[in-house]
Coordinates of C-alpha atoms in Angstrom, one line a residue:
Chain A
M1 CA 45.8 -12.5 73.0
I2 CA 43.2 -10.2 74.0
S3 CA 40.2 -11.8 75.8
F4 CA 37.0 -10.3 76.6
L5 CA 35.9 -10.3 80.2
N6 CA 32.7 -8.6 82.0
G7 CA 32.7 -5.6 79.4
E8 CA 36.3 -5.2 79.4
F9 CA 39.0 -6.2 76.8
V10 CA 41.9 -7.3 78.6
P11 CA 45.2 -9.2 78.2
A12 CA 45.6 -12.7 79.1
D13 CA 47.4 -12.0 82.5
R14 CA 44.0 -10.3 83.5
A15 CA 41.6 -12.6 81.9
V16 CA 41.3 -13.8 85.4
V17 CA 38.3 -14.8 87.8
S18 CA 38.2 -15.1 91.7
V19 CA 39.0 -18.7 93.1
L20 CA 35.3 -18.1 94.8
D21 CA 33.7 -17.7 91.1
R22 CA 31.1 -20.6 91.3
G23 CA 32.5 -21.8 87.8
F24 CA 35.7 -22.6 89.6
L25 CA 34.2 -24.1 92.8
Y26 CA 31.4 -26.3 91.0
G27 CA 31.5 -25.9 87.2
D28 CA 28.2 -23.7 87.9
G29 CA 28.2 -22.4 84.1
L30 CA 28.0 -22.9 80.5
F31 CA 30.3 -22.8 77.3
E32 CA 30.1 -22.6 73.9
T33 CA 33.0 -23.1 71.4
L34 CA 32.5 -21.9 67.9
L35 CA 34.6 -21.4 64.5
V36 CA 35.6 -18.1 63.5
S37 CA 36.2 -18.2 60.0
N38 CA 37.0 -15.2 57.3
A39 CA 37.0 -13.2 60.8
R40 CA 33.2 -14.0 61.3
P41 CA 31.9 -16.6 64.0
F42 CA 30.0 -19.4 62.2
R43 CA 26.5 -20.0 63.3
W44 CA 26.7 -17.7 65.8
D45 CA 22.9 -17.3 66.5
Q46 CA 22.7 -21.2 67.1
H47 CA 25.4 -20.8 69.6
W48 CA 23.9 -17.8 71.4
Q49 CA 20.6 -19.5 71.4
R50 CA 21.8 -22.8 73.1
L51 CA 23.7 -20.6 75.7
E52 CA 20.7 -18.7 76.5
Q53 CA 18.6 -21.7 76.9
G54 CA 21.4 -23.3 79.1
A55 CA 21.3 -20.3 81.1
S56 CA 17.6 -19.9 81.6
F57 CA 17.8 -24.1 82.8
L58 CA 20.5 -22.8 85.1
G59 CA 19.1 -19.9 86.4
I60 CA 21.8 -17.3 85.2
E61 CA 20.9 -14.4 83.7
A62 CA 23.1 -13.6 80.6
P63 CA 24.8 -10.4 81.6
F64 CA 24.7 -9.1 77.8
P65 CA 22.2 -9.2 75.0
A66 CA 23.2 -11.3 72.3
Q67 CA 23.9 -8.0 70.1
A68 CA 26.4 -6.6 72.6
A69 CA 28.0 -10.1 72.9
R70 CA 28.3 -10.1 69.1
Q71 CA 29.8 -6.9 68.6
A72 CA 32.3 -7.9 71.5
I73 CA 33.4 -11.1 69.6
N74 CA 33.6 -9.1 66.6
R75 CA 36.1 -6.6 68.2
L76 CA 38.0 -9.4 69.8
I77 CA 38.5 -11.1 66.5
H78 CA 39.4 -7.4 65.2
E79 CA 42.1 -6.4 67.9
N80 CA 43.7 -9.9 68.0
Q81 CA 44.0 -9.7 64.2
T82 CA 42.6 -13.3 64.0
R83 CA 40.8 -14.2 60.9
E84 CA 40.6 -18.0 61.6
A85 CA 40.5 -19.1 65.3
L86 CA 38.0 -21.1 67.7
A87 CA 36.1 -18.9 70.0
R88 CA 35.1 -19.8 73.3
I89 CA 32.1 -18.3 75.2
T90 CA 32.0 -18.9 79.0
L91 CA 29.2 -17.9 81.3
S92 CA 29.3 -18.6 84.7
R93 CA 27.3 -17.9 88.2
G94 CA 30.1 -15.9 89.0
V95 CA 30.8 -15.1 93.0
G96 CA 28.3 -15.7 95.4
P97 CA 27.9 -16.6 99.3
R98 CA 29.5 -20.1 100.3
G99 CA 27.6 -23.3 99.5
Y100 CA 25.6 -24.8 96.8
S101 CA 22.9 -23.0 97.1
P102 CA 22.7 -20.3 94.0
R103 CA 20.8 -17.8 96.4
G104 CA 22.3 -14.4 96.2
A105 CA 24.8 -15.2 93.4
N106 CA 23.8 -12.3 91.2
S107 CA 26.8 -11.2 89.2
P108 CA 27.6 -13.9 86.3
T109 CA 30.9 -13.9 84.8
F110 CA 31.2 -13.6 81.0
A111 CA 34.1 -14.1 79.0
I112 CA 35.0 -14.6 75.3
T113 CA 38.6 -16.1 74.6
L114 CA 40.4 -16.7 71.1
H115 CA 42.2 -19.7 70.3
S116 CA 44.3 -21.1 67.3
A117 CA 42.0 -22.8 64.9
P118 CA 43.3 -26.3 63.8
P119 CA 44.4 -26.9 60.6
A120 CA 41.7 -26.5 58.0
P121 CA 40.4 -30.1 56.9
D122 CA 41.2 -31.0 53.4
P123 CA 38.1 -33.1 52.1
T124 CA 40.3 -34.8 49.6
R125 CA 42.6 -36.2 52.2
P126 CA 40.5 -36.1 55.5
V127 CA 42.1 -36.9 58.7
R128 CA 40.8 -39.7 60.5
W129 CA 40.1 -40.9 64.0
K130 CA 40.9 -43.5 66.0
L131 CA 37.5 -43.9 68.1
Q132 CA 37.5 -45.8 71.4
T133 CA 34.3 -46.6 73.9
A134 CA 35.2 -45.1 77.2
S135 CA 33.9 -47.1 80.3
F136 CA 32.3 -43.9 81.6
R137 CA 28.6 -44.3 81.0
L138 CA 26.2 -41.6 80.5
N139 CA 22.6 -41.4 82.0
H140 CA 20.0 -41.5 79.4
Q141 CA 17.9 -39.4 81.5
D142 CA 20.4 -36.9 82.4
L143 CA 18.7 -33.4 82.2
L144 CA 21.8 -31.6 81.9
A145 CA 23.1 -33.4 79.1
Q146 CA 21.1 -31.1 76.5
F147 CA 23.1 -28.0 77.6
K148 CA 26.8 -27.4 77.5
T149 CA 27.5 -26.9 81.0
A150 CA 30.8 -26.6 82.9
N151 CA 30.3 -30.0 84.4
K152 CA 32.4 -32.0 82.1
L153 CA 34.6 -34.5 84.0
A154 CA 32.9 -37.4 82.3
Q155 CA 34.2 -35.9 78.7
V156 CA 37.6 -35.3 80.4
L157 CA 38.0 -38.5 81.8
A158 CA 36.9 -40.5 78.8
R159 CA 39.3 -38.7 76.7
A160 CA 42.3 -39.3 79.0
E161 CA 41.4 -43.1 79.2
V162 CA 41.1 -43.6 75.2
E163 CA 44.2 -41.4 74.8
A164 CA 46.4 -43.5 76.9
D165 CA 45.3 -46.6 74.5
G166 CA 46.4 -44.5 71.6
A167 CA 42.9 -43.6 70.1
D168 CA 42.0 -40.4 69.4
E169 CA 38.7 -39.6 70.5
A170 CA 36.0 -41.5 73.0
L171 CA 32.8 -43.0 72.1
L172 CA 30.1 -42.4 75.2
L173 CA 28.0 -45.1 75.9
N174 CA 24.6 -44.5 77.9
D175 CA 23.1 -46.9 80.8
R176 CA 21.4 -48.7 77.7
D177 CA 24.4 -50.0 76.1
Q178 CA 23.6 -47.3 73.4
V179 CA 26.6 -45.3 71.9
V180 CA 25.1 -41.6 71.8
E181 CA 27.8 -39.2 71.1
A182 CA 31.6 -38.7 71.4
A183 CA 33.2 -36.6 74.0
T184 CA 33.8 -33.6 71.6
G185 CA 30.9 -34.1 69.0
N186 CA 28.0 -35.8 67.7
L187 CA 28.0 -39.6 66.2
F188 CA 27.1 -40.4 62.7
W189 CA 27.0 -43.5 60.6
V190 CA 26.0 -44.6 57.3
E191 CA 24.0 -47.7 56.1
D192 CA 23.1 -48.5 52.6
G193 CA 23.5 -44.5 51.7
V194 CA 21.4 -43.5 54.8
V195 CA 23.0 -41.1 57.3
L196 CA 21.9 -42.0 60.8
T197 CA 22.6 -40.4 64.0
P198 CA 21.4 -40.8 67.6
P199 CA 18.3 -38.7 68.8
I200 CA 18.7 -36.0 71.0
E201 CA 18.0 -37.6 74.2
G202 CA 20.4 -37.4 77.2
I203 CA 23.0 -35.7 74.6
L204 CA 23.9 -32.4 73.3
P205 CA 22.5 -31.0 70.5
G206 CA 25.4 -30.0 68.5
V207 CA 25.2 -27.2 66.3
T208 CA 27.6 -28.9 63.6
R209 CA 25.3 -31.8 64.2
Q210 CA 22.2 -29.7 62.9
A211 CA 24.5 -28.4 60.0
V212 CA 24.8 -31.9 58.8
L213 CA 21.7 -32.7 58.9
E214 CA 20.7 -29.7 56.8
L215 CA 23.4 -30.3 54.4
C216 CA 22.3 -34.0 53.9
A217 CA 18.8 -32.5 53.1
A218 CA 20.1 -30.4 50.7
T219 CA 21.9 -33.0 48.8
G220 CA 19.1 -35.4 48.9
I221 CA 20.8 -37.9 51.5
T222 CA 18.3 -39.8 53.7
T223 CA 18.7 -39.1 57.4
R224 CA 17.2 -41.2 60.2
E225 CA 17.5 -41.2 64.0
D226 CA 18.4 -44.1 65.7
S227 CA 20.5 -45.7 68.7
P228 CA 23.3 -47.9 67.8
D229 CA 24.9 -50.5 69.6
L230 CA 28.6 -50.8 69.3
A231 CA 28.6 -53.9 67.0
R232 CA 26.2 -52.1 64.5
L233 CA 28.5 -49.1 64.3
Q234 CA 31.2 -51.6 63.5
H235 CA 29.8 -53.1 60.8
S236 CA 28.4 -50.1 59.2
D237 CA 29.3 -48.5 56.0
G238 CA 31.0 -45.6 57.7
V239 CA 31.1 -43.8 61.1
F240 CA 31.8 -40.0 61.4
I241 CA 32.0 -37.2 64.2
S242 CA 30.4 -34.0 63.7
L243 CA 32.1 -31.0 65.8
S244 CA 32.6 -27.5 65.5
S245 CA 36.3 -27.1 65.1
F246 CA 36.5 -29.8 62.4
G247 CA 33.2 -30.0 60.7
V248 CA 33.3 -33.9 60.2
V249 CA 36.1 -36.5 61.0
P250 CA 35.7 -39.9 59.5
A251 CA 36.5 -42.9 61.9
E252 CA 39.5 -44.8 61.0
S253 CA 38.7 -47.6 63.6
I254 CA 36.4 -48.4 66.5
N255 CA 38.3 -50.2 69.5
G256 CA 40.9 -51.3 66.9
R257 CA 38.9 -52.7 64.5
P258 CA 38.9 -50.7 60.9
C259 CA 35.9 -49.1 59.6
R260 CA 34.8 -48.5 56.2
L261 CA 35.2 -45.2 54.8
S262 CA 31.8 -43.9 53.5
S263 CA 32.0 -41.3 50.6
C264 CA 29.0 -39.4 52.5
S265 CA 31.6 -38.3 54.8
D266 CA 34.1 -36.9 52.3
R267 CA 31.2 -35.3 50.4
L268 CA 29.6 -33.9 53.8
L269 CA 33.0 -32.3 55.0
A270 CA 33.2 -30.7 51.5
D271 CA 30.0 -29.4 51.9
Y272 CA 30.3 -28.1 55.3
L273 CA 33.6 -26.4 54.3
E274 CA 31.5 -24.8 51.4
L275 CA 28.8 -23.7 54.0
V276 CA 31.1 -22.0 56.5
R277 CA 32.7 -20.3 53.1
R278 CA 29.3 -19.1 52.4
E279 CA 27.9 -17.9 55.5
T280 CA 31.1 -16.2 56.7
A281 CA 31.6 -14.6 53.3
Chain B
M1 CA 40.8 -12.3 104.2
I2 CA 44.2 -13.9 103.1
S3 CA 43.9 -16.9 101.0
F4 CA 46.5 -19.9 99.7
L5 CA 47.2 -20.1 96.0
N6 CA 49.8 -21.8 94.7
G7 CA 52.5 -21.4 97.5
E8 CA 51.7 -17.7 98.2
F9 CA 49.6 -15.9 100.7
V10 CA 47.3 -13.5 98.8
P11 CA 44.7 -11.1 99.7
A12 CA 41.2 -11.5 98.2
D13 CA 41.7 -9.5 94.7
R14 CA 44.9 -11.5 93.9
A15 CA 43.3 -15.0 94.9
V16 CA 42.6 -15.3 91.1
V17 CA 42.7 -17.9 88.4
S18 CA 43.0 -17.7 84.7
V19 CA 39.8 -17.7 82.8
L20 CA 41.3 -20.9 80.9
D21 CA 42.0 -22.9 84.2
R22 CA 40.2 -26.2 83.6
G23 CA 38.5 -25.9 86.9
F24 CA 36.8 -22.8 85.5
L25 CA 36.2 -24.3 82.0
Y26 CA 35.0 -27.9 83.1
G27 CA 35.0 -28.1 86.6
D28 CA 37.8 -30.3 86.2
G29 CA 39.2 -30.4 90.0
L30 CA 38.4 -31.3 93.4
F31 CA 37.6 -29.7 96.6
E32 CA 37.4 -30.3 100.4
T33 CA 35.1 -28.1 103.0
L34 CA 36.4 -28.7 106.7
L35 CA 35.7 -27.2 109.9
V36 CA 38.2 -25.2 111.7
S37 CA 37.9 -25.2 115.7
N38 CA 40.0 -23.5 118.2
A39 CA 42.5 -22.6 115.4
R40 CA 42.7 -26.0 114.1
P41 CA 41.4 -28.0 111.2
F42 CA 39.2 -31.0 112.4
R43 CA 39.7 -34.3 110.9
W44 CA 42.7 -33.0 108.5
D45 CA 43.9 -36.4 107.5
Q46 CA 40.8 -37.8 106.4
H47 CA 39.9 -34.6 104.2
W48 CA 43.4 -35.0 102.7
Q49 CA 43.4 -38.5 102.1
R50 CA 40.0 -38.3 100.4
L51 CA 41.5 -35.3 98.3
E52 CA 44.3 -37.7 97.5
Q53 CA 42.3 -40.3 96.4
G54 CA 40.2 -38.1 94.1
A55 CA 43.4 -36.6 92.8
S56 CA 44.6 -39.9 92.0
F57 CA 41.5 -40.9 90.2
L58 CA 41.5 -37.6 88.0
G59 CA 45.0 -38.0 87.1
I60 CA 46.3 -34.6 89.1
E61 CA 49.3 -34.5 90.9
A62 CA 48.8 -32.7 94.2
P63 CA 51.2 -29.9 94.1
F64 CA 52.0 -29.9 97.8
P65 CA 52.5 -33.1 100.1
A66 CA 50.3 -33.3 102.9
Q67 CA 52.3 -31.8 105.7
A68 CA 53.5 -28.6 103.4
A69 CA 49.4 -28.2 102.7
R70 CA 48.8 -28.6 106.4
Q71 CA 51.5 -25.7 107.4
A72 CA 49.8 -23.9 105.0
I73 CA 46.3 -23.9 106.7
N74 CA 48.0 -23.5 110.0
R75 CA 49.5 -20.4 108.5
L76 CA 46.5 -18.9 106.9
I77 CA 44.5 -19.5 110.2
H78 CA 47.1 -17.5 111.9
E79 CA 47.4 -14.5 109.4
N80 CA 43.7 -14.4 109.3
Q81 CA 43.3 -14.4 113.3
T82 CA 40.5 -17.0 112.8
R83 CA 39.9 -19.5 115.3
E84 CA 36.4 -20.4 114.1
A85 CA 35.9 -21.1 110.4
L86 CA 35.2 -23.1 107.3
A87 CA 38.2 -23.6 105.3
R88 CA 38.0 -24.8 101.4
I89 CA 40.9 -26.7 99.8
T90 CA 40.5 -26.5 95.9
L91 CA 42.7 -28.5 93.7
S92 CA 42.1 -28.0 90.0
R93 CA 43.9 -29.2 86.9
G94 CA 44.9 -25.7 86.0
V95 CA 45.8 -24.4 82.3
G96 CA 46.4 -26.5 79.8
P97 CA 46.0 -26.9 75.9
R98 CA 42.7 -26.1 74.6
G99 CA 39.9 -29.1 74.6
Y100 CA 38.9 -31.9 77.1
S101 CA 42.0 -33.7 76.8
P102 CA 44.0 -33.5 80.1
R103 CA 47.1 -34.2 78.0
G104 CA 49.9 -31.5 78.5
A105 CA 47.9 -29.7 81.5
N106 CA 50.6 -30.2 84.4
S107 CA 50.4 -27.2 86.5
P108 CA 47.6 -28.1 88.8
T109 CA 46.2 -25.0 90.7
F110 CA 45.9 -25.3 94.6
A111 CA 44.1 -22.8 96.8
I112 CA 42.8 -22.7 100.3
T113 CA 40.1 -20.0 101.5
L114 CA 38.7 -19.6 104.6
H115 CA 35.0 -18.7 105.4
S116 CA 32.8 -17.6 108.3
A117 CA 32.2 -20.3 110.5
P118 CA 28.1 -20.8 110.9
P119 CA 26.9 -20.5 114.5
A120 CA 28.0 -23.4 116.7
P121 CA 25.0 -25.4 117.0
D122 CA 23.2 -26.0 120.4
P123 CA 22.5 -29.7 121.1
T124 CA 19.7 -28.4 123.7
R125 CA 17.8 -26.5 120.9
P126 CA 19.2 -28.0 117.7
V127 CA 18.4 -26.6 114.1
R128 CA 15.8 -28.5 112.3
W129 CA 15.8 -28.5 108.4
K130 CA 12.8 -28.9 106.3
L131 CA 13.9 -31.7 103.9
Q132 CA 12.5 -32.0 100.1
T133 CA 13.5 -34.2 97.5
A134 CA 14.9 -32.8 94.3
S135 CA 13.8 -34.2 90.7
F136 CA 17.5 -34.7 89.8
R137 CA 18.4 -38.2 90.0
L138 CA 21.8 -39.4 90.9
N139 CA 23.6 -42.6 88.6
H140 CA 23.7 -45.6 91.3
Q141 CA 27.0 -46.8 89.0
D142 CA 28.5 -43.0 89.0
L143 CA 32.3 -43.4 89.2
L144 CA 32.8 -39.9 90.2
A145 CA 30.6 -39.9 93.3
Q146 CA 33.0 -41.1 95.5
F147 CA 35.0 -38.2 95.2
K148 CA 34.2 -34.4 96.0
T149 CA 34.8 -33.5 92.6
A150 CA 34.0 -29.7 91.1
N151 CA 31.2 -31.0 88.8
K152 CA 28.3 -30.0 91.4
L153 CA 25.6 -28.8 88.8
A154 CA 23.2 -31.4 90.2
Q155 CA 23.8 -30.4 93.8
V156 CA 23.5 -26.6 92.9
L157 CA 20.3 -27.3 91.1
A158 CA 18.9 -29.4 93.4
R159 CA 19.3 -26.8 96.0
A160 CA 17.7 -24.4 94.2
E161 CA 14.8 -26.1 93.4
V162 CA 14.0 -27.0 97.1
E163 CA 14.7 -23.6 98.2
A164 CA 12.3 -22.2 95.7
D165 CA 9.8 -24.3 97.6
G166 CA 10.8 -22.9 100.9
A167 CA 12.6 -26.0 102.1
D168 CA 16.5 -26.0 103.6
E169 CA 17.9 -28.6 102.2
A170 CA 17.5 -31.1 99.4
L171 CA 17.2 -34.9 99.3
L172 CA 18.6 -36.6 96.3
L173 CA 17.3 -39.9 95.0
N174 CA 19.4 -42.2 92.5
D175 CA 17.8 -43.8 89.4
R176 CA 16.7 -46.7 91.7
D177 CA 14.2 -44.5 93.7
Q178 CA 16.4 -44.8 96.7
V179 CA 17.0 -41.7 98.9
V180 CA 21.0 -41.8 98.8
E181 CA 22.1 -38.5 100.4
A182 CA 21.4 -34.8 100.8
A183 CA 23.0 -32.1 98.7
T184 CA 25.5 -30.9 101.4
G185 CA 25.7 -34.3 103.6
N186 CA 25.2 -37.7 104.3
L187 CA 21.9 -39.1 105.3
F188 CA 21.0 -41.2 108.3
W189 CA 17.4 -42.4 110.0
V190 CA 16.5 -44.1 113.2
E191 CA 14.5 -47.3 113.6
D192 CA 13.7 -48.7 117.0
G193 CA 17.0 -47.1 118.3
V194 CA 19.1 -48.5 115.3
V195 CA 20.9 -45.4 113.2
L196 CA 20.6 -46.4 109.7
T197 CA 22.5 -44.8 106.7
P198 CA 22.8 -45.5 103.0
P199 CA 26.0 -47.7 101.8
I200 CA 28.8 -45.6 100.2
E201 CA 27.7 -46.8 96.5
G202 CA 27.4 -43.7 94.0
I203 CA 27.4 -41.3 96.8
L204 CA 30.1 -39.2 98.7
P205 CA 32.0 -40.8 101.7
G206 CA 31.7 -37.9 104.2
V207 CA 34.0 -37.3 106.9
T208 CA 31.2 -36.4 109.4
R209 CA 29.5 -39.6 108.2
Q210 CA 32.3 -41.3 109.4
A211 CA 32.5 -39.4 112.6
V212 CA 29.0 -40.2 113.4
L213 CA 29.5 -44.0 112.6
E214 CA 32.4 -44.0 115.1
L215 CA 30.4 -42.0 117.9
C216 CA 27.7 -44.6 117.5
A217 CA 29.9 -47.3 118.0
A218 CA 31.6 -45.5 120.9
T219 CA 28.2 -45.2 122.8
G220 CA 26.7 -48.6 121.9
I221 CA 24.4 -47.3 119.3
T222 CA 23.7 -50.1 116.5
T223 CA 24.2 -48.8 113.3
R224 CA 23.2 -50.5 110.0
E225 CA 23.7 -49.4 106.5
D226 CA 20.7 -50.0 103.9
S227 CA 18.9 -48.1 101.1
P228 CA 15.6 -46.4 102.0
D229 CA 12.8 -45.3 99.8
L230 CA 11.1 -42.0 100.5
A231 CA 8.1 -43.6 102.6
R232 CA 10.5 -45.4 104.7
L233 CA 12.2 -42.2 105.9
Q234 CA 8.8 -40.3 106.5
H235 CA 7.8 -43.2 108.8
S236 CA 11.2 -43.8 110.7
D237 CA 11.9 -42.4 114.2
G238 CA 13.8 -39.7 112.8
V239 CA 16.2 -38.5 109.8
F240 CA 19.3 -36.6 110.1
I241 CA 22.0 -35.2 107.7
S242 CA 25.6 -35.2 108.6
L243 CA 28.0 -32.6 107.3
S244 CA 31.2 -30.9 108.2
S245 CA 30.0 -27.3 108.9
F246 CA 27.0 -28.2 111.3
G247 CA 27.8 -31.8 112.7
V248 CA 24.3 -33.2 112.7
V249 CA 21.0 -31.4 111.5
P250 CA 17.9 -33.3 112.4
A251 CA 15.0 -33.0 109.7
E252 CA 12.0 -31.0 110.6
S253 CA 9.9 -32.5 107.6
I254 CA 10.1 -34.4 104.3
N255 CA 8.3 -33.2 101.6
G256 CA 6.2 -31.2 104.0
R257 CA 5.5 -34.2 106.2
P258 CA 6.5 -33.7 109.9
C259 CA 9.3 -35.9 110.9
R260 CA 9.8 -37.2 114.7
L261 CA 12.4 -36.1 116.5
S262 CA 14.8 -39.1 117.6
S263 CA 16.9 -38.3 120.7
C264 CA 19.7 -40.0 119.0
S265 CA 20.3 -37.3 116.7
D266 CA 20.6 -34.8 119.8
R267 CA 22.9 -37.0 121.7
L268 CA 25.3 -37.6 118.4
L269 CA 25.0 -33.9 117.7
A270 CA 26.4 -33.2 121.5
D271 CA 29.0 -36.2 120.9
Y272 CA 30.1 -34.7 117.6
L273 CA 30.5 -31.1 119.3
E274 CA 32.7 -32.8 122.1
L275 CA 34.6 -35.1 119.5
V276 CA 35.5 -31.7 117.6
R277 CA 36.5 -30.0 120.8
R278 CA 38.9 -32.8 122.2
E279 CA 40.5 -33.4 118.7
T280 CA 41.3 -29.8 118.2
A281 CA 42.3 -29.0 122.0

């Protein structure tokens, strides 16, 4: 697989960074993961905009304008002859003087890699996930949570914890006992035909979350933002997770307690797949 | 400069890791920075023990036993002909399957790099730092804070913030308005001849912090753990930071307000330098 690294198209064994790259030293960077369908990146502009906002917050200058990065990913898709894939864009602060201070670190690292796409979901037989709450708590005031930074140990350890118990995905609570997101995606639940999701406070504003809200609006499903505790999710009419790679994944259970399956999530998954098809046609 | 990487001694241009290394992707790793004096690492055992504890918490298996890593750093010091230096040990989870889950990532990356030592401090004319509180807040319940993980964006951004105002180092507060540590070291202050420091709750147990407490005990200085607010530090008889690279650095000011200079910190710096000399003789 060919990757894009700092302006060059390189084979895997040359897609390397210095052990002194601040991304490797401190997680001093950002990333985006996006779906490539029909040889086109889905919602490129929104992913790129989030990356730019994060870079601005961290004080990292994106080394390529959006247009050049878009051309790079298109060529990467072409060179690797992959029509269906996941693309990962990584931007780190690169190598600089020793120590936490970012002063003098002015050569960011920029990489795009392609990865096998998961099997396309089938809305008539959706995969369902066993969800489990992780013991790690997010800080409801965390300024970094709104960006997709390379500081993701909480998510890594949350996944490890719940997978050890046989679950598929971790639900993350904040320090106010509110369930705010999943490790890899945003949280939705259904109550009396209304689709609810936590507000963007101390969590990542997912591109797929936004797509799901648009799809609800387009089909007349009422949406509302609210902050649920665990019991409210467990007693709802259905829970689902939104994420780039799968679109929408309904919950089979939360902490071992079976969840209802809302027809909303099947409908939204089908609509999402159609949206991807239309926008990447 | 020669570095040690996964069992090999390599020049800088070969001290590289894959862009898919989880250290680079997620900050999924740990590190230690230690002083090399007289061609010997200072307090190797304590740094290594902290690394092992962190690795155990993250579920990363250290690829070398302590003895082999110790031999590697000794040879690195010899090959680079550096008697005075800083050494950085990095352990990441290495490359694995795509996604947050650490499942299947079983080839950790282990690197040791040497860096120029800062000028040896002169206890008769100590460098003093302008300290400034950063707006980022630490979570007092953060389980990860006790380990030196590669998730250090809070520290990076704290340094950037205070340096933009001309300060030398950032003071970090937690979500309870307690000043708990500096970005690069532990916090101490002096009241009526007693040396105080925050307890190890939600902060890193510094190797130099421990050394300072030992030196106080050896010289009959009373020590106590407590959690100060900003005003208490500003009205104390002196504030200083402990860190591997400098030992002890007294504060010149906090948020622009001049600090008293306690004779304690001069004494402790001299004692620390003597301790380093003795243990690396």
